[in-house]
PDB file of C-alpha atoms in Angstrom:
ATOM      1  CA  MET A  14     -57.617  37.259  13.621  1.00  0.00           C
ATOM      2  CA  ARG A  15     -56.917  40.847  14.267  1.00  0.00           C
ATOM      3  CA  ALA A  16     -58.481  43.907  13.059  1.00  0.00           C
ATOM      4  CA  GLU A  17     -56.592  46.141  11.091  1.00  0.00           C
ATOM      5  CA  PRO A  18     -56.339  49.645  12.456  1.00  0.00           C
ATOM      6  CA  GLN A  19     -58.793  51.789  10.628  1.00  0.00           C
ATOM      7  CA  ALA A  20     -56.601  54.770   8.354  1.00  0.00           C
ATOM      8  CA  VAL A  21     -57.061  58.433   9.634  1.00  0.00           C
ATOM      9  CA  PRO A  22     -58.405  60.423   6.812  1.00  0.00           C
ATOM     10  CA  ALA A  23     -56.231  63.640   6.264  1.00  0.00           C
ATOM     11  CA  ASN A  24     -58.892  65.898   6.105  1.00  0.00           C
ATOM     12  CA  LEU A  25     -59.695  65.929   9.680  1.00  0.00           C
ATOM     13  CA  PRO A  26     -59.150  68.822  11.969  1.00  0.00           C
ATOM     14  CA  GLN A  27     -55.329  68.927  12.923  1.00  0.00           C
ATOM     15  CA  SER A  28     -55.838  70.509  16.344  1.00  0.00           C
ATOM     16  CA  PHE A  29     -58.296  70.954  18.947  1.00  0.00           C
ATOM     17  CA  GLU A  30     -58.570  74.446  18.609  1.00  0.00           C
ATOM     18  CA  VAL A  31     -59.783  73.838  14.924  1.00  0.00           C
ATOM     19  CA  VAL A  32     -62.258  71.544  16.355  1.00  0.00           C
ATOM     20  CA  VAL A  33     -63.759  74.372  18.491  1.00  0.00           C
ATOM     21  CA  ALA A  34     -63.384  76.464  15.109  1.00  0.00           C
ATOM     22  CA  LEU A  35     -65.539  73.879  13.156  1.00  0.00           C
ATOM     23  CA  ALA A  36     -68.024  74.532  16.340  1.00  0.00           C
ATOM     24  CA  GLU A  37     -68.212  77.986  15.738  1.00  0.00           C
ATOM     25  CA  ALA A  38     -68.649  77.485  11.889  1.00  0.00           C
ATOM     26  CA  LYS A  39     -71.206  75.104  12.094  1.00  0.00           C
ATOM     27  CA  ARG A  40     -73.227  77.581  15.013  1.00  0.00           C
ATOM     28  CA  ASP A  41     -72.902  74.859  17.663  1.00  0.00           C
ATOM     29  CA  ILE A  42     -72.620  78.001  19.986  1.00  0.00           C
ATOM     30  CA  ARG A  43     -73.167  75.890  23.079  1.00  0.00           C
ATOM     31  CA  LEU A  44     -70.834  73.024  22.404  1.00  0.00           C
ATOM     32  CA  GLN A  45     -68.250  75.386  21.024  1.00  0.00           C
ATOM     33  CA  MET A  46     -68.624  77.236  24.588  1.00  0.00           C
ATOM     34  CA  ALA A  47     -67.819  74.213  26.536  1.00  0.00           C
ATOM     35  CA  LEU A  48     -65.282  72.943  24.662  1.00  0.00           C
ATOM     36  CA  THR A  49     -63.427  76.257  25.339  1.00  0.00           C
ATOM     37  CA  ARG A  50     -64.401  76.177  29.068  1.00  0.00           C
ATOM     38  CA  ASP A  51     -65.322  73.313  30.605  1.00  0.00           C
ATOM     39  CA  VAL A  52     -62.571  70.828  29.174  1.00  0.00           C
ATOM     40  CA  ARG A  53     -58.604  70.603  29.407  1.00  0.00           C
ATOM     41  CA  VAL A  54     -57.515  68.654  26.783  1.00  0.00           C
ATOM     42  CA  THR A  55     -55.019  65.880  27.569  1.00  0.00           C
ATOM     43  CA  ARG A  56     -54.067  64.633  24.145  1.00  0.00           C
ATOM     44  CA  TYR A  57     -55.317  65.148  20.688  1.00  0.00           C
ATOM     45  CA  GLU A  58     -54.515  63.406  17.333  1.00  0.00           C
ATOM     46  CA  PRO A  59     -57.083  63.624  14.387  1.00  0.00           C
ATOM     47  CA  GLY A  60     -59.842  61.167  15.374  1.00  0.00           C
ATOM     48  CA  ARG A  61     -58.957  60.859  18.939  1.00  0.00           C
ATOM     49  CA  ILE A  62     -59.547  62.915  21.840  1.00  0.00           C
ATOM     50  CA  GLU A  63     -58.497  62.633  25.742  1.00  0.00           C
ATOM     51  CA  LEU A  64     -59.694  65.313  27.970  1.00  0.00           C
ATOM     52  CA  ILE A  65     -60.405  66.004  31.564  1.00  0.00           C
ATOM     53  CA  LEU A  66     -64.220  67.236  32.345  1.00  0.00           C
ATOM     54  CA  GLU A  67     -64.096  70.583  34.610  1.00  0.00           C
ATOM     55  CA  PRO A  68     -66.327  69.732  37.703  1.00  0.00           C
ATOM     56  CA  HIS A  69     -68.978  72.405  36.300  1.00  0.00           C
ATOM     57  CA  GLY A  70     -68.935  70.735  32.721  1.00  0.00           C
ATOM     58  CA  GLU A  71     -71.961  68.898  31.407  1.00  0.00           C
ATOM     59  CA  VAL A  72     -71.307  65.139  31.848  1.00  0.00           C
ATOM     60  CA  ASP A  73     -72.959  64.538  28.209  1.00  0.00           C
ATOM     61  CA  LEU A  74     -70.126  66.678  26.612  1.00  0.00           C
ATOM     62  CA  PRO A  75     -67.914  63.825  25.131  1.00  0.00           C
ATOM     63  CA  ASN A  76     -71.228  62.289  23.936  1.00  0.00           C
ATOM     64  CA  ARG A  77     -72.505  65.645  22.030  1.00  0.00           C
ATOM     65  CA  LEU A  78     -68.862  65.933  20.875  1.00  0.00           C
ATOM     66  CA  LEU A  79     -68.840  62.303  19.198  1.00  0.00           C
ATOM     67  CA  ARG A  80     -72.275  62.902  17.296  1.00  0.00           C
ATOM     68  CA  ALA A  81     -71.099  66.297  16.292  1.00  0.00           C
ATOM     69  CA  LEU A  82     -67.527  65.341  15.140  1.00  0.00           C
ATOM     70  CA  LEU A  83     -69.205  62.336  13.288  1.00  0.00           C
ATOM     71  CA  ASP A  84     -71.621  64.663  11.435  1.00  0.00           C
ATOM     72  CA  TRP A  85     -69.308  67.143  10.603  1.00  0.00           C
ATOM     73  CA  THR A  86     -66.083  65.216   9.370  1.00  0.00           C
ATOM     74  CA  GLY A  87     -68.300  61.589   8.475  1.00  0.00           C
ATOM     75  CA  HIS A  88     -65.334  59.997  10.620  1.00  0.00           C
ATOM     76  CA  ARG A  89     -65.793  58.082  13.985  1.00  0.00           C
ATOM     77  CA  TRP A  90     -64.084  59.562  16.871  1.00  0.00           C
ATOM     78  CA  GLY A  91     -62.772  58.431  20.000  1.00  0.00           C
ATOM     79  CA  VAL A  92     -63.499  60.867  22.747  1.00  0.00           C
ATOM     80  CA  SER A  93     -62.411  59.629  26.341  1.00  0.00           C
ATOM     81  CA  LEU A  94     -62.702  61.155  29.656  1.00  0.00           C
ATOM     82  CA  VAL A  95     -59.604  60.723  31.624  1.00  0.00           C
ATOM     83  CA  ASP A  96     -58.498  61.374  35.390  1.00  0.00           C
ATOM     84  CA  ALA A  97     -56.348  64.330  36.242  1.00  0.00           C
ATOM     85  CA  PRO A  98     -52.608  63.602  35.443  1.00  0.00           C
ATOM     86  CA  PRO A  99     -50.128  64.322  38.656  1.00  0.00           C
ATOM     87  CA  GLY A 100     -48.943  67.944  38.287  1.00  0.00           C
ATOM     88  CA  PRO A 101     -50.025  70.882  36.943  1.00  0.00           C
ATOM     89  CA  LEU A 102     -53.390  70.730  34.866  1.00  0.00           C
ATOM     90  CA  PRO A 103     -53.309  71.321  30.978  1.00  0.00           C
ATOM     91  CA  PRO A 104     -55.243  74.802  30.621  1.00  0.00           C
ATOM     92  CA  THR A 105     -58.780  75.303  29.126  1.00  0.00           C
ATOM     93  CA  LEU A 106     -58.817  77.035  25.726  1.00  0.00           C
ATOM     94  CA  HIS A 107     -60.654  80.065  27.978  1.00  0.00           C
ATOM     95  CA  GLU A 108     -57.788  80.302  30.002  1.00  0.00           C
ATOM     96  CA  ILE A 109     -54.812  80.410  27.262  1.00  0.00           C
ATOM     97  CA  ALA A 110     -57.048  83.553  25.837  1.00  0.00           C
ATOM     98  CA  GLU A 111     -57.142  85.076  29.247  1.00  0.00           C
ATOM     99  CA  GLU A 112     -53.742  84.901  29.769  1.00  0.00           C
ATOM    100  CA  LYS A 113     -52.867  86.018  26.370  1.00  0.00           C
ATOM    101  CA  ARG A 114     -55.073  89.335  26.782  1.00  0.00           C
ATOM    102  CA  ALA A 115     -53.306  89.767  30.003  1.00  0.00           C
ATOM    103  CA  GLU A 116     -49.996  89.585  28.627  1.00  0.00           C
ATOM    104  CA  GLU A 117     -50.997  91.994  26.338  1.00  0.00           C
ATOM    105  CA  ARG A 118     -52.472  94.476  28.783  1.00  0.00           C
ATOM    106  CA  ARG A 119     -48.891  94.174  30.663  1.00  0.00           C
ATOM    107  CA  GLY A 120     -47.377  94.932  27.506  1.00  0.00           C
ATOM    108  CA  VAL A 121     -49.394  97.773  26.786  1.00  0.00           C
ATOM    109  CA  GLN A 122     -49.074  98.855  30.501  1.00  0.00           C
ATOM    110  CA  ASN A 123     -45.085  99.181  30.039  1.00  0.00           C
ATOM    111  CA  LYS A 124     -45.267 101.716  27.210  1.00  0.00           C
ATOM    112  CA  PRO A 125     -44.015 104.942  28.499  1.00  0.00           C
ATOM    113  CA  ALA A 126     -47.021 106.905  26.969  1.00  0.00           C
ATOM    114  CA  VAL A 127     -49.392 104.613  28.739  1.00  0.00           C
ATOM    115  CA  GLN A 128     -47.849 104.876  32.178  1.00  0.00           C
ATOM    116  CA  ALA A 129     -48.211 108.519  32.007  1.00  0.00           C
ATOM    117  CA  ILE A 130     -51.652 108.624  31.270  1.00  0.00           C
ATOM    118  CA  LEU A 131     -52.637 105.853  34.087  1.00  0.00           C
ATOM    119  CA  LYS A 132     -50.264 108.447  36.517  1.00  0.00           C
ATOM    120  CA  HIS A 133     -52.591 111.334  35.469  1.00  0.00           C
ATOM    121  CA  PHE A 134     -55.533 109.302  35.937  1.00  0.00           C
ATOM    122  CA  PRO A 135     -55.332 107.421  39.019  1.00  0.00           C
ATOM    123  CA  GLY A 136     -57.593 104.655  39.171  1.00  0.00           C
ATOM    124  CA  ALA A 137     -57.698 103.986  35.638  1.00  0.00           C
ATOM    125  CA  GLN A 138     -57.384 100.829  34.079  1.00  0.00           C
ATOM    126  CA  ILE A 139     -56.595  98.892  30.636  1.00  0.00           C
ATOM    127  CA  VAL A 140     -60.031  97.244  29.731  1.00  0.00           C
ATOM    128  CA  GLN A 141     -59.442  96.901  26.217  1.00  0.00           C
ATOM    129  CA  ILE A 142     -56.639  96.718  23.612  1.00  0.00           C
ATOM    130  CA  GLU A 143     -57.549  97.349  19.830  1.00  0.00           C
ATOM    131  CA  GLU A 144     -54.969  97.398  17.086  1.00  0.00           C
ATOM    132  CA  ALA A 145     -55.066 101.140  15.022  1.00  0.00           C
ATOM    133  CA  ARG A 146     -56.436 100.738  11.816  1.00  0.00           C
ATOM    134  CA  ILE A 147     -54.244 102.816   9.624  1.00  0.00           C
ATOM    135  CA  THR A 148     -55.848 103.811   6.071  1.00  0.00           C
ATOM    136  CA  PRO A 149     -53.142 103.952   3.057  1.00  0.00           C
ATOM    137  CA  ALA A 150     -52.609 107.723   2.280  1.00  0.00           C
ATOM    138  CA  ALA A 151     -54.415 107.046  -1.305  1.00  0.00           C
ATOM    139  CA  GLU A 152     -57.354 106.044   0.509  1.00  0.00           C
ATOM    140  CA  ALA A 153     -56.940 108.580   3.221  1.00  0.00           C
ATOM    141  CA  ALA A 154     -57.535 111.446   0.912  1.00  0.00           C
ATOM    142  CA  PRO A 155     -59.901 114.177   2.188  1.00  0.00           C
ATOM    143  CA  THR A 156     -63.125 114.934   0.569  1.00  0.00           C
ATOM    144  CA  GLU A 157     -64.836 117.866  -0.339  1.00  0.00           C
ATOM    145  CA  ALA A 158     -66.873 117.806   2.975  1.00  0.00           C
ATOM    146  CA  ASP A 159     -63.588 117.273   4.830  1.00  0.00           C
ATOM    147  CA  GLU A 160     -62.058 120.456   3.530  1.00  0.00           C
ATOM    148  CA  PRO A 161     -62.249 123.683   5.168  1.00  0.00           C
ATOM    149  CA  PRO A 162     -64.366 126.348   3.574  1.00  0.00           C
ATOM    150  CA  ASP A 163     -62.820 128.560   1.181  1.00  0.00           C
ATOM    151  CA  PHE A 164     -63.212 132.756   2.675  1.00  0.00           C
ATOM    152  CA  THR A 165     -60.742 134.381   0.072  1.00  0.00           C
ATOM    153  CA  ASP A 166     -63.602 136.157  -1.845  1.00  0.00           C
ATOM    154  CA  HIS A 167     -65.875 136.604   1.020  1.00  0.00           C
ATOM    155  CA  GLU A 168     -66.396 139.853   2.719  1.00  0.00           C
ATOM    156  CA  PHE A 169     -67.227 139.645   6.378  1.00  0.00           C
ATOM    157  CA  SER A 170     -69.966 142.137   8.104  1.00  0.00           C
ATOM    158  CA  ASP A 171     -70.310 142.321  11.918  1.00  0.00           C
ATOM    159  CA  ASP A 172     -73.261 139.814  11.686  1.00  0.00           C
ATOM    160  CA  ASP A 173     -70.886 137.029  10.569  1.00  0.00           C
ATOM    161  CA  LEU A 174     -68.670 137.678  13.516  1.00  0.00           C
TER     162      LEU A 174
END
């Protein structure tokens, strides 16, 4: 008699990125960092993860992840270490984030205004990119402290100059 496969609950994390976000939400920063930098995911489905452990990764990482996922989701997971497949390895989440930042820098660096600044300041580098926060006009109305003083009825003496 064969055992029927156990149904996987629909409320399980639907991606590895969600598992990492869950580690962050549960304030398990050590696990979050290890999942971001020390593993390459070869297969993910809710309830099952196959990964390659980086050489510098902690050997107990799969067991720590199993215990955490059981605690967080109430469901037993399968976490397996697999051998590297032939060809290029899947990237770590850290590598994906680094490539995204590099792509943003390349995009910003190609803007004419930025090229002019970089030309004017040899050796300058784009270190960080932040989006401008534009305040709606209604919220940006000047306050009394922002307005210049009114000197229309003021007589100036030599001491004022």
